[in-house]
mmCIF file of C-alpha atoms and ligand atoms in Angstrom:
data_model
loop_
_atom_site.group_PDB
_atom_site.id
_atom_site.type_symbol
_atom_site.label_atom_id
_atom_site.label_comp_id
_atom_site.label_asym_id
_atom_site.label_seq_id
_atom_site.Cartn_x
_atom_site.Cartn_y
_atom_site.Cartn_z
ATOM 1 C CA MET U 62 44.093 1.707 96.835
ATOM 2 C CA ASN U 63 46.870 3.370 94.921
ATOM 3 C CA LYS U 64 48.896 2.086 92.021
ATOM 4 C CA THR U 65 52.269 3.341 93.281
ATOM 5 C CA ALA U 66 51.903 1.423 96.535
ATOM 6 C CA LEU U 67 50.960 -1.792 94.718
ATOM 7 C CA VAL U 68 53.886 -1.430 92.283
ATOM 8 C CA ALA U 69 56.247 -0.941 95.233
ATOM 9 C CA GLN U 70 54.826 -4.008 96.952
ATOM 10 C CA PHE U 71 55.203 -6.078 93.775
ATOM 11 C CA GLN U 72 58.801 -4.904 93.490
ATOM 12 C CA LYS U 73 59.441 -5.994 97.068
ATOM 13 C CA VAL U 74 57.867 -9.456 96.669
ATOM 14 C CA PHE U 75 59.120 -10.308 93.159
ATOM 15 C CA GLY U 76 62.147 -8.033 92.729
ATOM 16 C CA ARG U 77 60.876 -6.437 89.519
ATOM 17 C CA ALA U 78 58.102 -4.181 88.230
ATOM 18 C CA PRO U 79 54.649 -5.462 87.168
ATOM 19 C CA GLU U 80 53.561 -5.203 83.523
ATOM 20 C CA ILE U 81 49.981 -4.386 84.391
ATOM 21 C CA VAL U 82 47.991 -3.177 87.397
ATOM 22 C CA THR U 83 44.203 -3.438 87.650
ATOM 23 C CA ARG U 84 41.521 -2.823 90.221
ATOM 24 C CA ALA U 85 37.912 -3.929 90.697
ATOM 25 C CA PRO U 86 35.496 -2.721 93.384
ATOM 26 C CA GLY U 87 33.348 -4.552 95.895
ATOM 27 C CA ARG U 88 29.604 -3.989 95.785
ATOM 28 C CA ILE U 89 26.560 -3.332 97.884
ATOM 29 C CA GLU U 90 23.396 -5.199 96.940
ATOM 30 C CA PHE U 91 20.910 -2.297 96.971
ATOM 31 C CA ILE U 92 17.721 -4.248 96.279
ATOM 32 C CA GLY U 93 16.899 -7.446 94.379
ATOM 33 C CA ASN U 94 17.633 -10.275 96.786
ATOM 34 C CA HIS U 95 18.222 -13.663 95.129
ATOM 35 C CA THR U 96 16.553 -12.341 91.989
ATOM 36 C CA ASP U 97 19.624 -12.610 89.745
ATOM 37 C CA TYR U 98 19.798 -16.372 89.163
ATOM 38 C CA ASN U 99 16.015 -16.370 88.771
ATOM 39 C CA GLY U 100 16.340 -14.184 85.676
ATOM 40 C CA GLY U 101 15.036 -11.079 87.445
ATOM 41 C CA THR U 102 16.290 -7.553 87.953
ATOM 42 C CA VAL U 103 18.556 -6.111 90.619
ATOM 43 C CA LEU U 104 20.117 -2.816 91.690
ATOM 44 C CA GLY U 105 23.597 -2.645 93.236
ATOM 45 C CA ALA U 106 26.290 -0.082 93.928
ATOM 46 C CA SER U 107 30.015 -0.413 93.354
ATOM 47 C CA ILE U 108 31.955 1.039 96.275
ATOM 48 C CA ASP U 109 35.262 2.893 96.510
ATOM 49 C CA ARG U 110 37.053 -0.094 98.003
ATOM 50 C CA GLY U 111 38.110 -3.233 96.214
ATOM 51 C CA VAL U 112 40.879 -5.551 95.091
ATOM 52 C CA ALA U 113 43.953 -4.514 93.090
ATOM 53 C CA VAL U 114 46.028 -6.988 91.101
ATOM 54 C CA ALA U 115 49.492 -6.643 89.535
ATOM 55 C CA VAL U 116 50.925 -9.140 87.053
ATOM 56 C CA ALA U 117 54.179 -9.673 85.128
ATOM 57 C CA ARG U 118 54.738 -12.609 82.786
ATOM 58 C CA ARG U 119 57.381 -15.293 83.426
ATOM 59 C CA THR U 120 58.895 -17.673 80.924
ATOM 60 C CA ASP U 121 59.933 -20.521 83.240
ATOM 61 C CA GLY U 122 56.536 -22.238 83.468
ATOM 62 C CA LYS U 123 55.725 -20.986 86.981
ATOM 63 C CA ARG U 124 52.678 -19.167 88.258
ATOM 64 C CA ASN U 125 53.446 -17.388 91.517
ATOM 65 C CA PHE U 126 50.470 -16.027 93.460
ATOM 66 C CA HIS U 127 51.008 -13.669 96.369
ATOM 67 C CA SER U 128 48.334 -11.900 98.386
ATOM 68 C CA SER U 129 49.233 -9.210 100.899
ATOM 69 C CA TYR U 130 46.400 -10.535 103.035
ATOM 70 C CA ALA U 131 47.859 -14.064 103.325
ATOM 71 C CA GLY U 132 51.428 -12.722 103.145
ATOM 72 C CA LYS U 133 52.659 -15.869 101.394
ATOM 73 C CA THR U 134 53.480 -16.949 97.851
ATOM 74 C CA VAL U 135 51.777 -19.978 96.313
ATOM 75 C CA SER U 136 53.764 -21.365 93.394
ATOM 76 C CA LEU U 137 51.941 -23.512 90.836
ATOM 77 C CA PRO U 138 52.946 -24.926 87.451
ATOM 78 C CA ALA U 139 51.630 -23.161 84.342
ATOM 79 C CA ALA U 140 51.341 -26.460 82.481
ATOM 80 C CA GLY U 141 48.104 -28.441 82.586
ATOM 81 C CA ALA U 142 44.587 -27.426 83.534
ATOM 82 C CA PRO U 143 44.274 -25.267 86.710
ATOM 83 C CA MET U 144 43.606 -27.477 89.738
ATOM 84 C CA LYS U 145 41.364 -26.460 92.625
ATOM 85 C CA GLN U 146 43.306 -25.454 95.754
ATOM 86 C CA SER U 147 42.393 -25.852 99.399
ATOM 87 C CA GLY U 148 43.617 -24.681 102.806
ATOM 88 C CA GLU U 149 45.861 -21.604 102.807
ATOM 89 C CA ALA U 150 45.909 -21.533 99.008
ATOM 90 C CA PHE U 151 42.096 -21.479 98.716
ATOM 91 C CA TRP U 152 42.071 -17.822 97.683
ATOM 92 C CA THR U 153 44.004 -18.671 94.481
ATOM 93 C CA ASN U 154 40.860 -20.447 93.226
ATOM 94 C CA TYR U 155 39.541 -17.030 92.156
ATOM 95 C CA PRO U 156 42.379 -16.208 89.738
ATOM 96 C CA LEU U 157 42.684 -19.907 88.790
ATOM 97 C CA GLY U 158 38.947 -20.010 88.031
ATOM 98 C CA VAL U 159 39.437 -17.010 85.740
ATOM 99 C CA LEU U 160 42.260 -18.816 83.893
ATOM 100 C CA ALA U 161 40.042 -21.900 83.546
ATOM 101 C CA ALA U 162 37.187 -19.727 82.198
ATOM 102 C CA LEU U 163 39.126 -17.885 79.475
ATOM 103 C CA PRO U 164 39.042 -20.650 76.794
ATOM 104 C CA HIS U 165 35.243 -20.829 77.153
ATOM 105 C CA PHE U 166 35.139 -17.276 75.815
ATOM 106 C CA GLY U 167 37.559 -17.977 72.972
ATOM 107 C CA LEU U 168 40.350 -16.127 74.782
ATOM 108 C CA SER U 169 43.922 -17.298 75.161
ATOM 109 C CA VAL U 170 45.406 -18.098 78.534
ATOM 110 C CA ILE U 171 48.511 -16.413 79.927
ATOM 111 C CA GLU U 172 51.183 -19.009 80.779
ATOM 112 C CA GLY U 173 53.683 -18.266 83.570
ATOM 113 C CA PHE U 174 53.489 -15.118 85.723
ATOM 114 C CA ASP U 175 54.061 -13.400 89.036
ATOM 115 C CA TYR U 176 50.790 -12.203 90.542
ATOM 116 C CA LEU U 177 50.083 -9.934 93.498
ATOM 117 C CA ALA U 178 46.651 -9.146 94.967
ATOM 118 C CA ASP U 179 45.887 -6.554 97.612
ATOM 119 C CA SER U 180 42.522 -5.581 99.050
ATOM 120 C CA ASP U 181 41.055 -2.756 101.069
ATOM 121 C CA LEU U 182 37.668 -4.450 101.382
ATOM 122 C CA PRO U 183 36.670 -5.388 104.897
ATOM 123 C CA ALA U 184 36.688 -9.198 104.959
ATOM 124 C CA GLY U 185 33.442 -11.094 105.439
ATOM 125 C CA ALA U 186 31.237 -8.006 105.217
ATOM 126 C CA GLY U 187 29.259 -9.331 102.242
ATOM 127 C CA LEU U 188 30.804 -6.750 99.921
ATOM 128 C CA SER U 189 31.820 -9.392 97.385
ATOM 129 C CA SER U 190 35.568 -9.531 97.517
ATOM 130 C CA SER U 191 35.289 -12.660 95.353
ATOM 131 C CA ALA U 192 33.801 -10.814 92.365
ATOM 132 C CA ALA U 193 36.364 -8.035 92.863
ATOM 133 C CA ILE U 194 39.350 -10.404 92.741
ATOM 134 C CA GLU U 195 37.851 -12.257 89.760
ATOM 135 C CA LEU U 196 37.365 -9.106 87.720
ATOM 136 C CA ALA U 197 40.717 -7.561 88.652
ATOM 137 C CA SER U 198 42.433 -10.874 87.789
ATOM 138 C CA ALA U 199 40.593 -11.187 84.473
ATOM 139 C CA LEU U 200 41.578 -7.654 83.415
ATOM 140 C CA ALA U 201 45.203 -8.290 84.444
ATOM 141 C CA PHE U 202 45.548 -11.645 82.621
ATOM 142 C CA LEU U 203 43.833 -10.259 79.541
ATOM 143 C CA GLY U 204 45.819 -7.025 79.543
ATOM 144 C CA ALA U 205 49.147 -8.843 79.970
ATOM 145 C CA THR U 206 48.373 -10.887 76.844
ATOM 146 C CA GLY U 207 47.108 -7.934 74.789
ATOM 147 C CA GLN U 208 43.470 -9.010 74.772
ATOM 148 C CA ALA U 209 40.646 -6.545 75.382
ATOM 149 C CA PRO U 210 37.185 -8.131 75.203
ATOM 150 C CA ASP U 211 34.148 -5.984 76.014
ATOM 151 C CA ARG U 212 33.075 -5.345 79.596
ATOM 152 C CA GLU U 213 30.187 -7.801 79.462
ATOM 153 C CA THR U 214 32.583 -10.627 78.560
ATOM 154 C CA VAL U 215 34.869 -9.736 81.490
ATOM 155 C CA VAL U 216 31.827 -9.845 83.800
ATOM 156 C CA LYS U 217 30.809 -13.251 82.410
ATOM 157 C CA ILE U 218 34.349 -14.603 82.833
ATOM 158 C CA GLY U 219 34.152 -13.701 86.535
ATOM 159 C CA LYS U 220 30.767 -15.389 86.925
ATOM 160 C CA HIS U 221 31.992 -18.457 85.058
ATOM 161 C CA ALA U 222 34.955 -18.731 87.462
ATOM 162 C CA GLU U 223 32.628 -18.539 90.458
ATOM 163 C CA ASN U 224 30.040 -21.006 89.079
ATOM 164 C CA HIS U 225 32.313 -23.605 87.536
ATOM 165 C CA PHE U 226 35.614 -23.437 89.423
ATOM 166 C CA VAL U 227 34.887 -22.043 92.878
ATOM 167 C CA GLY U 228 31.544 -23.856 92.726
ATOM 168 C CA VAL U 229 29.014 -21.255 93.912
ATOM 169 C CA PRO U 230 25.799 -21.146 91.807
ATOM 170 C CA CYS U 231 25.599 -17.331 92.074
ATOM 171 C CA GLY U 232 23.912 -15.046 89.571
ATOM 172 C CA ILE U 233 25.491 -12.081 87.787
ATOM 173 C CA LEU U 234 24.876 -9.376 90.412
ATOM 174 C CA ASP U 235 28.312 -9.211 92.034
ATOM 175 C CA GLN U 236 30.402 -9.392 88.878
ATOM 176 C CA GLY U 237 27.963 -7.171 86.950
ATOM 177 C CA VAL U 238 28.098 -4.379 89.522
ATOM 178 C CA SER U 239 31.876 -4.639 89.918
ATOM 179 C CA GLY U 240 32.239 -4.458 86.127
ATOM 180 C CA PHE U 241 29.678 -1.779 85.269
ATOM 181 C CA GLY U 242 29.836 0.367 88.428
ATOM 182 C CA LYS U 243 30.078 4.141 88.301
ATOM 183 C CA ALA U 244 30.717 6.575 91.161
ATOM 184 C CA GLY U 245 27.532 8.356 92.248
ATOM 185 C CA HIS U 246 25.350 5.751 90.545
ATOM 186 C CA LEU U 247 23.568 2.479 91.102
ATOM 187 C CA VAL U 248 23.904 -0.320 88.559
ATOM 188 C CA PHE U 249 20.658 -1.779 87.246
ATOM 189 C CA ILE U 250 20.895 -5.301 85.834
ATOM 190 C CA ASP U 251 18.223 -7.143 83.929
ATOM 191 C CA CYS U 252 19.771 -10.550 84.488
ATOM 192 C CA ALA U 253 17.815 -12.271 81.722
ATOM 193 C CA GLY U 254 19.694 -10.357 78.971
ATOM 194 C CA PRO U 255 21.861 -9.597 80.694
ATOM 195 C CA ARG U 256 21.415 -5.852 80.221
ATOM 196 C CA PHE U 257 23.292 -3.301 82.293
ATOM 197 C CA ALA U 258 22.443 0.362 82.961
ATOM 198 C CA THR U 259 23.289 2.979 85.563
ATOM 199 C CA VAL U 260 20.881 5.109 87.603
ATOM 200 C CA PRO U 261 22.035 8.186 89.579
ATOM 201 C CA MET U 262 22.110 7.786 93.373
ATOM 202 C CA PRO U 263 19.480 9.912 95.082
ATOM 203 C CA ALA U 264 20.942 13.266 96.128
ATOM 204 C CA GLY U 265 21.804 13.589 99.812
ATOM 205 C CA ALA U 266 21.626 9.844 100.526
ATOM 206 C CA SER U 267 24.471 7.780 101.849
ATOM 207 C CA PHE U 268 25.205 4.134 102.585
ATOM 208 C CA TRP U 269 26.108 2.670 105.925
ATOM 209 C CA ILE U 270 27.168 -0.936 106.304
ATOM 210 C CA PHE U 271 26.967 -2.686 109.665
ATOM 211 C CA ASN U 272 29.021 -5.861 109.592
ATOM 212 C CA THR U 273 27.957 -8.353 112.255
ATOM 213 C CA HIS U 274 30.886 -10.736 111.651
ATOM 214 C CA THR U 275 28.366 -13.537 112.065
ATOM 215 C CA LYS U 276 28.202 -16.122 109.363
ATOM 216 C CA HIS U 277 26.084 -19.225 109.317
ATOM 217 C CA ALA U 278 28.417 -22.219 109.237
ATOM 218 C CA LEU U 279 26.504 -23.651 106.294
ATOM 219 C CA VAL U 280 26.214 -20.426 104.320
ATOM 220 C CA ASP U 281 27.422 -21.856 100.978
ATOM 221 C CA GLY U 282 25.181 -24.885 101.346
ATOM 222 C CA LEU U 283 22.218 -22.707 102.292
ATOM 223 C CA TYR U 284 22.764 -20.471 99.259
ATOM 224 C CA ALA U 285 22.820 -23.534 97.009
ATOM 225 C CA ALA U 286 19.704 -24.871 98.776
ATOM 226 C CA ARG U 287 17.788 -21.631 98.064
ATOM 227 C CA HIS U 288 18.944 -21.855 94.456
ATOM 228 C CA ARG U 289 17.534 -25.398 94.222
ATOM 229 C CA GLU U 290 14.269 -24.428 95.938
ATOM 230 C CA CYS U 291 13.746 -21.606 93.439
ATOM 231 C CA MET U 292 14.401 -23.924 90.487
ATOM 232 C CA ALA U 293 11.973 -26.489 91.968
ATOM 233 C CA ALA U 294 9.324 -23.771 92.361
ATOM 234 C CA ALA U 295 9.830 -22.697 88.732
ATOM 235 C CA GLN U 296 9.405 -26.291 87.611
ATOM 236 C CA ALA U 297 6.217 -26.702 89.657
ATOM 237 C CA LEU U 298 4.920 -23.506 88.036
ATOM 238 C CA ASP U 299 5.870 -24.797 84.597
ATOM 239 C CA VAL U 300 8.250 -21.953 83.745
ATOM 240 C CA LYS U 301 11.996 -21.976 83.098
ATOM 241 C CA LEU U 302 12.791 -19.267 85.670
ATOM 242 C CA LEU U 303 10.706 -17.486 88.309
ATOM 243 C CA VAL U 304 10.969 -14.189 86.404
ATOM 244 C CA ASP U 305 8.374 -15.651 84.042
ATOM 245 C CA VAL U 306 5.645 -15.698 86.721
ATOM 246 C CA SER U 307 3.701 -12.599 87.792
ATOM 247 C CA VAL U 308 2.605 -11.955 91.376
ATOM 248 C CA GLU U 309 -1.014 -12.625 90.314
ATOM 249 C CA GLU U 310 -0.184 -15.882 88.467
ATOM 250 C CA LEU U 311 1.765 -17.102 91.450
ATOM 251 C CA ARG U 312 -1.137 -16.394 93.794
ATOM 252 C CA LEU U 313 -3.537 -18.337 91.581
ATOM 253 C CA ALA U 314 -1.141 -21.307 91.417
ATOM 254 C CA GLU U 315 -0.548 -21.536 95.177
ATOM 255 C CA ALA U 316 -2.453 -24.798 95.706
ATOM 256 C CA GLY U 317 -0.181 -26.656 93.256
ATOM 257 C CA VAL U 318 3.135 -25.617 94.824
ATOM 258 C CA GLU U 319 4.762 -27.165 97.875
ATOM 259 C CA PRO U 320 4.482 -24.563 100.742
ATOM 260 C CA VAL U 321 8.227 -23.901 101.251
ATOM 261 C CA ALA U 322 8.858 -23.583 97.503
ATOM 262 C CA TYR U 323 5.859 -21.233 97.350
ATOM 263 C CA LYS U 324 7.343 -18.932 100.002
ATOM 264 C CA ARG U 325 10.690 -18.804 98.175
ATOM 265 C CA ALA U 326 8.940 -18.066 94.885
ATOM 266 C CA ARG U 327 6.799 -15.351 96.457
ATOM 267 C CA HIS U 328 9.895 -13.608 97.807
ATOM 268 C CA VAL U 329 11.573 -13.637 94.400
ATOM 269 C CA VAL U 330 8.530 -12.631 92.342
ATOM 270 C CA GLU U 331 7.549 -9.812 94.713
ATOM 271 C CA GLU U 332 11.185 -8.720 95.026
ATOM 272 C CA ILE U 333 11.341 -8.254 91.247
ATOM 273 C CA GLU U 334 8.285 -5.961 91.596
ATOM 274 C CA ARG U 335 10.053 -4.069 94.392
ATOM 275 C CA VAL U 336 13.103 -3.533 92.141
ATOM 276 C CA GLU U 337 10.808 -2.051 89.489
ATOM 277 C CA GLY U 338 9.134 0.109 92.169
ATOM 278 C CA THR U 339 12.563 1.275 93.344
ATOM 279 C CA VAL U 340 13.637 2.261 89.833
ATOM 280 C CA GLN U 341 10.424 4.312 89.456
ATOM 281 C CA ALA U 342 10.816 5.900 92.905
ATOM 282 C CA LEU U 343 14.452 6.804 92.126
ATOM 283 C CA LYS U 344 13.352 8.458 88.885
ATOM 284 C CA ALA U 345 10.642 10.373 90.739
ATOM 285 C CA GLY U 346 13.123 11.432 93.440
ATOM 286 C CA ASP U 347 10.910 9.795 96.079
ATOM 287 C CA ILE U 348 13.571 8.671 98.522
ATOM 288 C CA ALA U 349 11.083 7.845 101.297
ATOM 289 C CA LYS U 350 9.463 5.338 98.949
ATOM 290 C CA VAL U 351 12.879 3.885 98.016
ATOM 291 C CA GLY U 352 13.614 3.422 101.717
ATOM 292 C CA SER U 353 10.312 1.695 102.429
ATOM 293 C CA LEU U 354 10.939 -0.748 99.573
ATOM 294 C CA LEU U 355 14.402 -1.557 100.973
ATOM 295 C CA THR U 356 12.899 -2.373 104.355
ATOM 296 C CA ALA U 357 10.067 -4.364 102.732
ATOM 297 C CA SER U 358 12.733 -6.426 100.962
ATOM 298 C CA HIS U 359 14.265 -7.276 104.330
ATOM 299 C CA ARG U 360 10.885 -8.236 105.806
ATOM 300 C CA SER U 361 10.390 -10.621 102.906
ATOM 301 C CA SER U 362 13.852 -12.155 103.494
ATOM 302 C CA GLN U 363 12.852 -12.582 107.104
ATOM 303 C CA SER U 364 9.491 -14.270 106.612
ATOM 304 C CA LEU U 365 9.489 -15.788 103.122
ATOM 305 C CA PHE U 366 13.037 -16.490 101.950
ATOM 306 C CA GLU U 367 14.272 -17.176 105.483
ATOM 307 C CA ASN U 368 17.799 -16.002 104.758
ATOM 308 C CA SER U 369 17.953 -13.502 107.620
ATOM 309 C CA THR U 370 19.182 -14.026 111.193
ATOM 310 C CA ALA U 371 18.289 -12.589 114.621
ATOM 311 C CA GLU U 372 21.378 -10.329 114.414
ATOM 312 C CA LEU U 373 20.464 -8.898 110.999
ATOM 313 C CA ASP U 374 16.808 -8.435 112.040
ATOM 314 C CA PHE U 375 17.850 -6.581 115.173
ATOM 315 C CA LEU U 376 20.055 -4.199 113.179
ATOM 316 C CA VAL U 377 17.294 -3.513 110.654
ATOM 317 C CA ASP U 378 14.727 -2.902 113.421
ATOM 318 C CA THR U 379 17.085 -0.572 115.281
ATOM 319 C CA LEU U 380 18.127 1.281 112.138
ATOM 320 C CA VAL U 381 14.631 1.901 110.795
ATOM 321 C CA SER U 382 13.610 3.412 114.116
ATOM 322 C CA SER U 383 16.655 5.747 114.098
ATOM 323 C CA SER U 384 16.187 9.253 112.790
ATOM 324 C CA GLY U 385 17.527 9.932 109.314
ATOM 325 C CA VAL U 386 17.336 6.323 108.061
ATOM 326 C CA TYR U 387 15.212 5.841 104.918
ATOM 327 C CA GLY U 388 15.400 2.053 104.921
ATOM 328 C CA ALA U 389 17.578 -0.905 105.814
ATOM 329 C CA ARG U 390 18.007 -4.501 104.730
ATOM 330 C CA LEU U 391 20.412 -7.392 104.667
ATOM 331 C CA THR U 392 22.766 -7.089 101.708
ATOM 332 C CA GLY U 393 23.944 -10.098 99.697
ATOM 333 C CA GLY U 394 23.221 -13.775 100.148
ATOM 334 C CA GLY U 395 22.112 -13.548 103.797
ATOM 335 C CA PHE U 396 22.481 -16.099 106.615
ATOM 336 C CA GLY U 397 24.657 -13.619 108.506
ATOM 337 C CA GLY U 398 26.982 -10.944 107.174
ATOM 338 C CA ALA U 399 25.993 -7.326 106.931
ATOM 339 C CA VAL U 400 23.073 -4.936 106.901
ATOM 340 C CA MET U 401 22.923 -1.890 104.656
ATOM 341 C CA ALA U 402 21.144 1.320 105.576
ATOM 342 C CA LEU U 403 20.266 4.147 103.209
ATOM 343 C CA ALA U 404 20.366 7.318 105.259
ATOM 344 C CA GLY U 405 20.118 11.073 104.932
ATOM 345 C CA ALA U 406 21.962 13.951 106.589
ATOM 346 C CA GLY U 407 20.169 13.329 109.909
ATOM 347 C CA PHE U 408 22.070 10.086 110.395
ATOM 348 C CA GLY U 409 25.759 10.313 111.279
ATOM 349 C CA THR U 410 28.455 8.772 113.448
ATOM 350 C CA VAL U 411 26.611 9.530 116.700
ATOM 351 C CA GLN U 412 23.474 7.701 115.516
ATOM 352 C CA ALA U 413 25.519 4.836 114.039
ATOM 353 C CA GLU U 414 27.373 4.407 117.342
ATOM 354 C CA ALA U 415 24.042 4.234 119.179
ATOM 355 C CA VAL U 416 22.888 1.433 116.855
ATOM 356 C CA ALA U 417 26.168 -0.447 117.409
ATOM 357 C CA ALA U 418 25.889 0.002 121.192
ATOM 358 C CA ALA U 419 22.321 -1.367 121.247
ATOM 359 C CA TYR U 420 23.505 -4.359 119.209
ATOM 360 C CA ALA U 421 26.480 -4.925 121.529
ATOM 361 C CA ALA U 422 24.206 -4.814 124.579
ATOM 362 C CA LYS U 423 22.060 -7.550 123.088
ATOM 363 C CA PHE U 424 24.602 -9.790 121.360
ATOM 364 C CA GLY U 425 27.783 -9.108 123.337
ATOM 365 C CA ALA U 426 29.857 -8.064 120.320
ATOM 366 C CA ARG U 427 30.087 -4.834 118.399
ATOM 367 C CA PRO U 428 29.312 -4.682 114.699
ATOM 368 C CA ASP U 429 31.733 -2.739 112.492
ATOM 369 C CA ILE U 430 30.328 0.570 111.290
ATOM 370 C CA LEU U 431 31.367 1.181 107.694
ATOM 371 C CA PRO U 432 30.175 4.379 106.001
ATOM 372 C CA MET U 433 30.429 3.611 102.272
ATOM 373 C CA ASN U 434 30.968 5.730 99.205
ATOM 374 C CA THR U 435 30.189 4.610 95.675
ATOM 375 C CA GLY U 436 33.116 4.194 93.282
ATOM 376 C CA ASP U 437 33.943 3.319 89.674
ATOM 377 C CA GLY U 438 33.863 -0.157 88.143
ATOM 378 C CA ALA U 439 36.757 -2.493 87.267
ATOM 379 C CA ALA U 440 39.597 -0.923 85.266
ATOM 380 C CA VAL U 441 43.239 -1.148 84.252
ATOM 381 C CA LEU U 442 45.115 1.464 86.301
HETATM 382 C C1 GLA P 696 25.241 -13.397 96.562
HETATM 383 C C2 GLA P 696 25.423 -13.896 95.130
HETATM 384 C C3 GLA P 696 24.635 -13.041 94.139
HETATM 385 C C4 GLA P 696 23.185 -12.884 94.569
HETATM 386 C C5 GLA P 696 23.091 -12.498 96.038
HETATM 387 C C6 GLA P 696 21.677 -12.518 96.560
HETATM 388 O O1 GLA P 696 25.817 -12.136 96.710
HETATM 389 O O2 GLA P 696 26.778 -13.919 94.798
HETATM 390 O O3 GLA P 696 24.729 -13.583 92.841
HETATM 391 O O4 GLA P 696 22.455 -14.054 94.299
HETATM 392 O O5 GLA P 696 23.860 -13.350 96.874
HETATM 393 O O6 GLA P 696 20.887 -11.585 95.903
#
């Protein structure tokens, strides 16, 4: 997305130039499924698509939000605490949640403004457009008021907005990767710190996203349910978070944990081991091993965490039997959405089309094929 185009669009909608333009990328969850809110580790990649935001202050007490996607302006008063919006204005909860979060970090809140958001992220593909709009909004509001907290604070502001205003009990993966991303790299997050680092992408590997456009009707409720099940398992195991249990300790404690909670815990605890294995395999340049861990992560989602679907399973099965694919797994929360494949030079458009055709023959609809490049993290443009 380019700055000139966004400035021109802002000019068209609001009749003047913005004071600040920012951009934050979407992300791919590489491996570490539902580990973040359990205090574990995770690897993700920021992509070269995202959300751009432009802001200019106003002095008449109005906050005007416009998104090119919705094509409409939502005008809200600057006075009083931000109020949660519904219906067509639902999307403004992301920037509003950021405004509501700022005082919790000792930061001052911008009053009136004109605000424009534009996105080149495919919608509903599980690439975290919510974290992208939160981080781009945070950087814009902060920049317009001359505040420049460190990157970790910006990431936490985004997570705060999501947890406390939007109301999703997510971990720090999406905002952390959008904030700390770097082209050609994966972002490693130790969510307990949190601590952020980058790891180079394996040479010659590329990402493919297959978006099924299926989404379980109860996806938000199911995410929250998994969150609760994990916390219940931790309590039964007498630890604060599941990261504090080893695979061996969990096995020994099996008899004392309710069977469903045990399955959820096993997925998380073993997934944290797989993240560690992936970091080691990346360092050793063993891409075949990386791929097998990605696929093992999916199998665990399928049988233990039960956040996969027939559509996602079919894509993973078809992809891993295609030539040139190192591994494949669902990416993000699950319950529909998208599958990610890590592939080498032997996998290209022809092979991807064959996967999509097999899927269409079975499910009657074609998934989108999205070859993805990594990109840099959130920034003022
Ligand atoms: C969603 C959440 C993340 C993370 C993943 C699952 O993307 O927003 O915080 O929990 O699901 O790993």
